[in-house]
mmCIF file of C-alpha atoms in Angstrom:
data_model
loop_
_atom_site.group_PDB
_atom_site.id
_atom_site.type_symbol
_atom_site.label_atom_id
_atom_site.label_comp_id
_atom_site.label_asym_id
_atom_site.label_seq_id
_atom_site.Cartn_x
_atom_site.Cartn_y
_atom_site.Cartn_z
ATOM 1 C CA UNK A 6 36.378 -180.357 -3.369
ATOM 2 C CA UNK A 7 33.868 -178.818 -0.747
ATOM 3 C CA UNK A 8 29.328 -175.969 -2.880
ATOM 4 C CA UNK A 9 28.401 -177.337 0.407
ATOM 5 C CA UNK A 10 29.369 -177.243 -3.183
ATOM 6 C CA UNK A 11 31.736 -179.646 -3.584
ATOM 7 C CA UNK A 12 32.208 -176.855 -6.038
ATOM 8 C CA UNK A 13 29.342 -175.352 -4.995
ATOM 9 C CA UNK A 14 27.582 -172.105 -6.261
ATOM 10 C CA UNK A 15 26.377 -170.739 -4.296
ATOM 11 C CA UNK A 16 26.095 -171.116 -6.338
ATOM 12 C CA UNK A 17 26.052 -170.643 -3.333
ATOM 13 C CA UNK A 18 29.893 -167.560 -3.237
ATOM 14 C CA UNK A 19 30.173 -164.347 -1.944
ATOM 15 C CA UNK A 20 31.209 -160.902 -0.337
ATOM 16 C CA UNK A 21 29.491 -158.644 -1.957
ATOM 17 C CA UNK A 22 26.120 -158.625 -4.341
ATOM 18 C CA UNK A 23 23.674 -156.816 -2.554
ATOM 19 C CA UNK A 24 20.559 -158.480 -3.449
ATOM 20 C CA UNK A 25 17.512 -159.290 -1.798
ATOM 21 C CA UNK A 26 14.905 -162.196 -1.987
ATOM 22 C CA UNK A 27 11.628 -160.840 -3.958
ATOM 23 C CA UNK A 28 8.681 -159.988 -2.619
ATOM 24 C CA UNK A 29 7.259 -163.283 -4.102
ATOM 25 C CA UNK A 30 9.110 -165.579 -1.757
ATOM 26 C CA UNK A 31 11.490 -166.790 0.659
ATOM 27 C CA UNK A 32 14.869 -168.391 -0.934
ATOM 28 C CA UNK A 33 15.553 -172.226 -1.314
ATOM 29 C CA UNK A 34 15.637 -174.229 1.589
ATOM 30 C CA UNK A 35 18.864 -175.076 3.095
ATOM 31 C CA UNK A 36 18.762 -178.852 1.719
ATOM 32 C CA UNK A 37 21.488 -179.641 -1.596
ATOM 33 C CA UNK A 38 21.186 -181.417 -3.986
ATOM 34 C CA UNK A 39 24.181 -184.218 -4.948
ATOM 35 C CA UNK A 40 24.930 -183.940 -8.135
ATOM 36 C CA UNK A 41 24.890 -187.798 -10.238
ATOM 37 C CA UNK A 42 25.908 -187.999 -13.895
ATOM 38 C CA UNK A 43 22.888 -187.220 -15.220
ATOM 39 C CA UNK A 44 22.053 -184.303 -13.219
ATOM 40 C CA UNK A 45 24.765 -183.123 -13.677
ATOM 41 C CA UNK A 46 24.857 -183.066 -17.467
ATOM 42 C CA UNK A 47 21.039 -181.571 -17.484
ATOM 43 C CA UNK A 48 22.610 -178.809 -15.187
ATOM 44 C CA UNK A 49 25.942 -178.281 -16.929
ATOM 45 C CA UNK A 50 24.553 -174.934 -19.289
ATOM 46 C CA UNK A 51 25.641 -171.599 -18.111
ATOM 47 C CA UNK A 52 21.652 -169.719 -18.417
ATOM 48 C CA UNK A 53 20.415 -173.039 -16.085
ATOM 49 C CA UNK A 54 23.357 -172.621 -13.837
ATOM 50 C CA UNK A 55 22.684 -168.667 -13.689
ATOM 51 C CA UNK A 56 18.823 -169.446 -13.631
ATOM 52 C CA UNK A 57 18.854 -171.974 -11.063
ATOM 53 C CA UNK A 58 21.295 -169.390 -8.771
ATOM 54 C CA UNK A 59 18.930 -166.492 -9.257
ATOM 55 C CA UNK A 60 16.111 -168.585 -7.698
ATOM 56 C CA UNK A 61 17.818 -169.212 -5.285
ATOM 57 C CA UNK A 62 19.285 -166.468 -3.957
ATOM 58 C CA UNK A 63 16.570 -163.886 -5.142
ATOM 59 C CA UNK A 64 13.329 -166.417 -4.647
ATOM 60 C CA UNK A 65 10.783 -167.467 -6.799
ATOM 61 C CA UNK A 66 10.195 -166.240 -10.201
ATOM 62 C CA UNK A 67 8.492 -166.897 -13.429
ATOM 63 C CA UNK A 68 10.301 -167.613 -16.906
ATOM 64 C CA UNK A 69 9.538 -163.962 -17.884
ATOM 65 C CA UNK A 70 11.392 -162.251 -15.146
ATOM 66 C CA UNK A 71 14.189 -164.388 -15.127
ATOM 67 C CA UNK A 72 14.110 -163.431 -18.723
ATOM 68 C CA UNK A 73 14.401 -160.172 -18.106
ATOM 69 C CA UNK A 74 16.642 -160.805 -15.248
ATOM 70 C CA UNK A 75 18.989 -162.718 -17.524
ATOM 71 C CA UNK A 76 18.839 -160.879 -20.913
ATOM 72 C CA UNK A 77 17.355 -163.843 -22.365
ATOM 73 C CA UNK A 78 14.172 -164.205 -24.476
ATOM 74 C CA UNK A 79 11.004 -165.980 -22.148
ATOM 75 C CA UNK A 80 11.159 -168.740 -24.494
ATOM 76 C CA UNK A 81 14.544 -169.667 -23.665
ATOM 77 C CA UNK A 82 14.224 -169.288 -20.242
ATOM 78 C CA UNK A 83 10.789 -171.544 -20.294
ATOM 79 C CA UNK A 84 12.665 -174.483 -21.818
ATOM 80 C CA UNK A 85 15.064 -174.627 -19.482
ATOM 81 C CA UNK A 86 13.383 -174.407 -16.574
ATOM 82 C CA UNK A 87 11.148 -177.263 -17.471
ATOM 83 C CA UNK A 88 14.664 -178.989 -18.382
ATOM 84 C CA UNK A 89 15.602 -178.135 -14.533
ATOM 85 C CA UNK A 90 12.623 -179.386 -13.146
ATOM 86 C CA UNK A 91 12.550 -182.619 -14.989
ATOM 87 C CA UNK A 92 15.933 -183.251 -13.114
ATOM 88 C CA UNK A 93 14.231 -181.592 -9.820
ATOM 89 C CA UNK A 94 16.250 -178.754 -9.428
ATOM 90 C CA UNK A 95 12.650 -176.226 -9.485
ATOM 91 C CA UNK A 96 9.334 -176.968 -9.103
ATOM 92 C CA UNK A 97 6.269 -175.203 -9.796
ATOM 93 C CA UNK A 98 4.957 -172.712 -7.138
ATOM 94 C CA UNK A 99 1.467 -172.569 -7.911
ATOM 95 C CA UNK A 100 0.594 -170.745 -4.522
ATOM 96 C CA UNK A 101 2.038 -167.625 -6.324
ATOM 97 C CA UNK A 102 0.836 -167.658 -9.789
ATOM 98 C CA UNK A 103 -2.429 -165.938 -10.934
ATOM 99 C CA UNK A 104 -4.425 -167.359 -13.640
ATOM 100 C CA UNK A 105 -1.886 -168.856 -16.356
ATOM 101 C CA UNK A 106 1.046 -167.265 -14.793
ATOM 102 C CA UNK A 107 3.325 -169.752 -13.970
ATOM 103 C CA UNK A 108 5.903 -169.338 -11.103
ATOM 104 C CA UNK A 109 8.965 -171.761 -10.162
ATOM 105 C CA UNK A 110 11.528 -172.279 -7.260
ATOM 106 C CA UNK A 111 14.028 -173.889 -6.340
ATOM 107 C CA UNK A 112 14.098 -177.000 -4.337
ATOM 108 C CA UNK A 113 17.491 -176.603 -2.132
ATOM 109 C CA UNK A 114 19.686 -174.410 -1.622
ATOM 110 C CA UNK A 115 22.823 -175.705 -2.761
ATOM 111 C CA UNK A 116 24.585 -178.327 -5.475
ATOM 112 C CA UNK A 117 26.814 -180.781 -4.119
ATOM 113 C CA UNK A 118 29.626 -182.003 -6.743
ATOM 114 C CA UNK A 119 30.432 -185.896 -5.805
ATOM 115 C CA UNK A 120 34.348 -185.766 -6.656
ATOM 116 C CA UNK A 121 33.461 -189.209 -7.945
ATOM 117 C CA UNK A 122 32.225 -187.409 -11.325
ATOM 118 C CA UNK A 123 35.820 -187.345 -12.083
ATOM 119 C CA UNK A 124 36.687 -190.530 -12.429
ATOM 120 C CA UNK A 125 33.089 -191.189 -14.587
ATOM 121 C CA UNK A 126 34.150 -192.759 -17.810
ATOM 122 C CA UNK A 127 31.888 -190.743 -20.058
ATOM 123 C CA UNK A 128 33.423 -187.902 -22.366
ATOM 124 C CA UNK A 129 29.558 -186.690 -22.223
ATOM 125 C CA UNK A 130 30.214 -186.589 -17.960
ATOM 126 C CA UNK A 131 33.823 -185.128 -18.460
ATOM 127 C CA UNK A 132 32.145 -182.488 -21.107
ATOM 128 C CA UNK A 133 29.773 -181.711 -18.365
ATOM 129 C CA UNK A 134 32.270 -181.367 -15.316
ATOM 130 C CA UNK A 135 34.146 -178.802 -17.755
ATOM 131 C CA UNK A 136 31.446 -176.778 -18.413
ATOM 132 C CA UNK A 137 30.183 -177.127 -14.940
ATOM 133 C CA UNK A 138 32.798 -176.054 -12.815
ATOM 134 C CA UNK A 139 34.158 -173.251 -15.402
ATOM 135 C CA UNK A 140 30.463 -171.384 -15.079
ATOM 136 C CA UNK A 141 30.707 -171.684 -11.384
ATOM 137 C CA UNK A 142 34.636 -170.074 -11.537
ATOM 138 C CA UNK A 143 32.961 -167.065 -14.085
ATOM 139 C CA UNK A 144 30.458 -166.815 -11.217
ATOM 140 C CA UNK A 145 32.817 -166.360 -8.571
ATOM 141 C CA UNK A 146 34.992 -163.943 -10.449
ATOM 142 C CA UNK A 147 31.776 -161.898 -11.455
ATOM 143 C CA UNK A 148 30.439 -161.429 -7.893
ATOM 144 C CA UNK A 149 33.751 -160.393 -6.202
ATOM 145 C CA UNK A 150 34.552 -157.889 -9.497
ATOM 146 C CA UNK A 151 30.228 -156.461 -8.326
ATOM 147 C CA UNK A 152 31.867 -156.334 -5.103
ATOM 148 C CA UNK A 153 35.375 -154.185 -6.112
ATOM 149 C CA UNK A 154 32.850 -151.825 -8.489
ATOM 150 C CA UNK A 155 30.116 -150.999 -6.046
ATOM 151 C CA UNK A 156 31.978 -150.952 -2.665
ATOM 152 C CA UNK A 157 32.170 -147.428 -2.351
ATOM 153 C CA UNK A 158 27.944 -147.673 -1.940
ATOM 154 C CA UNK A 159 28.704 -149.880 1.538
ATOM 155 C CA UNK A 160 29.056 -148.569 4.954
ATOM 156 C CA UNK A 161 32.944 -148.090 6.239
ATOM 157 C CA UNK A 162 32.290 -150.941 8.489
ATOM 158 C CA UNK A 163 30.977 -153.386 5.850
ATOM 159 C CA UNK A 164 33.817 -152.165 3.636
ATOM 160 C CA UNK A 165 36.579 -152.967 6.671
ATOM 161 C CA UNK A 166 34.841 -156.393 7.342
ATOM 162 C CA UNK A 167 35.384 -157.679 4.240
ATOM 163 C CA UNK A 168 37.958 -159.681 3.157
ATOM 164 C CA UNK A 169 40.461 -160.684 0.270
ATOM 165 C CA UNK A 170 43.334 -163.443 0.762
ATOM 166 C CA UNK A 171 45.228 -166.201 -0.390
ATOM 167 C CA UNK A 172 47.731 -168.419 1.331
ATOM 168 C CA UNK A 173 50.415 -170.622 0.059
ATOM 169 C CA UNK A 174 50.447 -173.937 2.533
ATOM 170 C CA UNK A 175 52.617 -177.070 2.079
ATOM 171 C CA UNK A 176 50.193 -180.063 2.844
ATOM 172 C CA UNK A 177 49.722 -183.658 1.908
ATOM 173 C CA UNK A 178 45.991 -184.403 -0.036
ATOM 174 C CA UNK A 179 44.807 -185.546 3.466
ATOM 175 C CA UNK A 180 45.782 -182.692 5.480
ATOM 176 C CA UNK A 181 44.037 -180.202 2.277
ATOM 177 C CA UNK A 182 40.440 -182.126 2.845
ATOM 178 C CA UNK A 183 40.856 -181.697 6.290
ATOM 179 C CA UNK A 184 41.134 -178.607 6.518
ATOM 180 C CA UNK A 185 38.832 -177.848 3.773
ATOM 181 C CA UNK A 186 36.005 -179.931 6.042
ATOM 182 C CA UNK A 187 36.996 -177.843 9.177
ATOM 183 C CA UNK A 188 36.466 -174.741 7.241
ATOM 184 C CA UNK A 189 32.571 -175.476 6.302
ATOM 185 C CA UNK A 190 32.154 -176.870 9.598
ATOM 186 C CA UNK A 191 33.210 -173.630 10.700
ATOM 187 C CA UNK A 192 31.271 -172.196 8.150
ATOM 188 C CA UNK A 193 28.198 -174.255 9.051
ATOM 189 C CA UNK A 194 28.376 -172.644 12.810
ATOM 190 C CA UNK A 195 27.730 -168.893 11.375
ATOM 191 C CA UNK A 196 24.422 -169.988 9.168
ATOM 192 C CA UNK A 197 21.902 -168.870 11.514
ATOM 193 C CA UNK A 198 23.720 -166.779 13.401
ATOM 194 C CA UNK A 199 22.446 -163.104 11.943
ATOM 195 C CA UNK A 200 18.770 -164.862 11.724
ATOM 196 C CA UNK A 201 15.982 -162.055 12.356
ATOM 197 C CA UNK A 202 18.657 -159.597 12.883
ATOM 198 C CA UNK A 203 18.437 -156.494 10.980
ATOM 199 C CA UNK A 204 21.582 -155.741 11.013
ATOM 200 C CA UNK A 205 22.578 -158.434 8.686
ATOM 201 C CA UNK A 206 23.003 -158.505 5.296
ATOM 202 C CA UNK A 207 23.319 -161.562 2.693
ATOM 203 C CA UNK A 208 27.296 -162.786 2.934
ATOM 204 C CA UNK A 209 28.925 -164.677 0.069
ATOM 205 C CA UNK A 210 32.206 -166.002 0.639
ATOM 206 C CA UNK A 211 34.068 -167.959 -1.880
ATOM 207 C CA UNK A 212 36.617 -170.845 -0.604
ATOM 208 C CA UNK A 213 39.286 -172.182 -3.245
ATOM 209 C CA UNK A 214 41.772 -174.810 -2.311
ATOM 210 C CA UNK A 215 44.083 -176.315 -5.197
ATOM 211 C CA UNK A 216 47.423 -177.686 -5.624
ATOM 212 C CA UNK A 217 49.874 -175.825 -7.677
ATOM 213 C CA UNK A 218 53.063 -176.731 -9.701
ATOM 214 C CA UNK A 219 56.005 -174.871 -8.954
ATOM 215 C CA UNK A 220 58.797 -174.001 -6.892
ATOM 216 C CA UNK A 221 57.644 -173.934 -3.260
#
């Protein structure tokens, strides 16, 4: 698989939420983080994976406003952020916090799935993997159906630019990572390219390669 996410999230997917990164702070750096086994079982919870994606994207926060964010209670959210950071996916931001308010942020920008999770003999791993790549599937469905629901508020040209396509190939396993790997590095040469530019706004675009069964 690729999440720059070998599954990544992005996180970080996307054409179409139009958010913006608070007030508080600027989003996670550009660095990933590879997941291991046991990362990747402290990550594998659908509010961490949504929790750890909102940081991201929208920049710091504290367990209250992902909270509210989230329609969790701050209780929840507090546990699992100190679950995140003991597997240092946040950290505390104390430069933002006033008196005992208590800020976090991320620490990169993306997850990295290391395809050799599959093969990890673990049912706890396997579990994990499940639950892992299923959340980030719900997340990619969920931001292109914000897309389809709120398109009419976008600007024709926005609107035109956009895109939604699938292709049916016939290639060997080699020939799929390749061209998987020339589409990020492709990717990679449009990161900074809209940097300072107000005319830009926050892209997310979503890349699934799989084989299928079937008649071809």
């Amino acid at each position: 698989m690729p999440e720059n996410e070998k599954a990544k999230e992005t996180p970080h997917a996307p054409g179409g939420e139009h958010e913006e990164p608070t007030p508080a702070g600027a989003p996670a750096p550009s660095e990933n983080h590879v997941l291991n086994p046991r990362s990747l079982r402290a990550l594998a919870h659908p509010l961490r994976i949504q929790m750890l994606r909102a940081l991201r994207h929208q920049g710091p926060a504290t367990a209250s406003q992902l909270a509210e964010k989230l329609g969790e209670s701050s209780g929840a959210t507090s546990y699992h952020l100190r679950q995140l950071a003991a597997h240092g996916f946040v950290e505390d931001a104390p430069e933002l916090g006033k008196g005992r308010e208590r800020w976090w942020k991320a620490t990169a920008g993306g997850t990295v799935f290391d395809g050799n999770l599959y093969n990890d003999p673990s049912p706890e791993v396997q579990g994990a993997v499940e639950v892992y790549l299923h959340e980030i599937s719900n997340i990619h469905t969920q931001e292109l159906n914000t897309y389809l629901g709120t398109r009419h508020q976008w600007n024709e040209i926005w609107r035109e630019s956009s895109d939604m396509s699938d292709f049916t190939l016939h290639l060997s396993a080699e020939h799929m990572s390749e061209l998987n790997q020339k589409i990020h590095d492709l990717i990679e040469e449009y990161r900074g390219a809209g940097a300072g530019d107000a005319e830009t706004q926050r892209i997310r675009m979503h890349l699934h390669t799989f084989p299928q069964h079937g008649a071809n």
